[in-house]
């Protein structure tokens, strides 16, 4: 857990968790979405690994829900 400036806990998901939450898509598909700027915003750590904030993933999924307001 990381704490933001408002001291609220922020959950950072590892790529395996993100792929699982997206229905088990492949890593290659996710990285293709990133190339096309279709994936949720990621945080690149100094070691090169990616993380996705839980709230960002949830918002991204909500925006793509069928019947969502445009």
XYZ file of C-alpha atoms in Angstrom, residues 30-52:
23
model
C -2.394 -5.567 -22.282
C 0.865 -4.175 -23.654
C -0.770 -3.773 -27.074
C -3.556 -1.788 -25.406
C -0.868 0.366 -23.815
C 0.716 1.022 -27.237
C -2.694 2.049 -28.534
C -3.350 4.150 -25.413
C -6.406 2.046 -24.574
C -5.165 0.563 -21.293
C -5.639 2.081 -17.845
C -2.928 4.497 -16.729
C 0.087 2.708 -15.279
C 2.874 3.688 -12.919
C 6.356 2.645 -14.037
C 8.619 1.894 -11.081
C 12.356 2.642 -11.189
C 13.027 -1.065 -11.821
C 10.817 -0.916 -14.934
C 7.894 -2.864 -13.504
C 4.372 -1.548 -13.988
C 1.700 -1.014 -11.360
C -1.910 0.084 -11.718
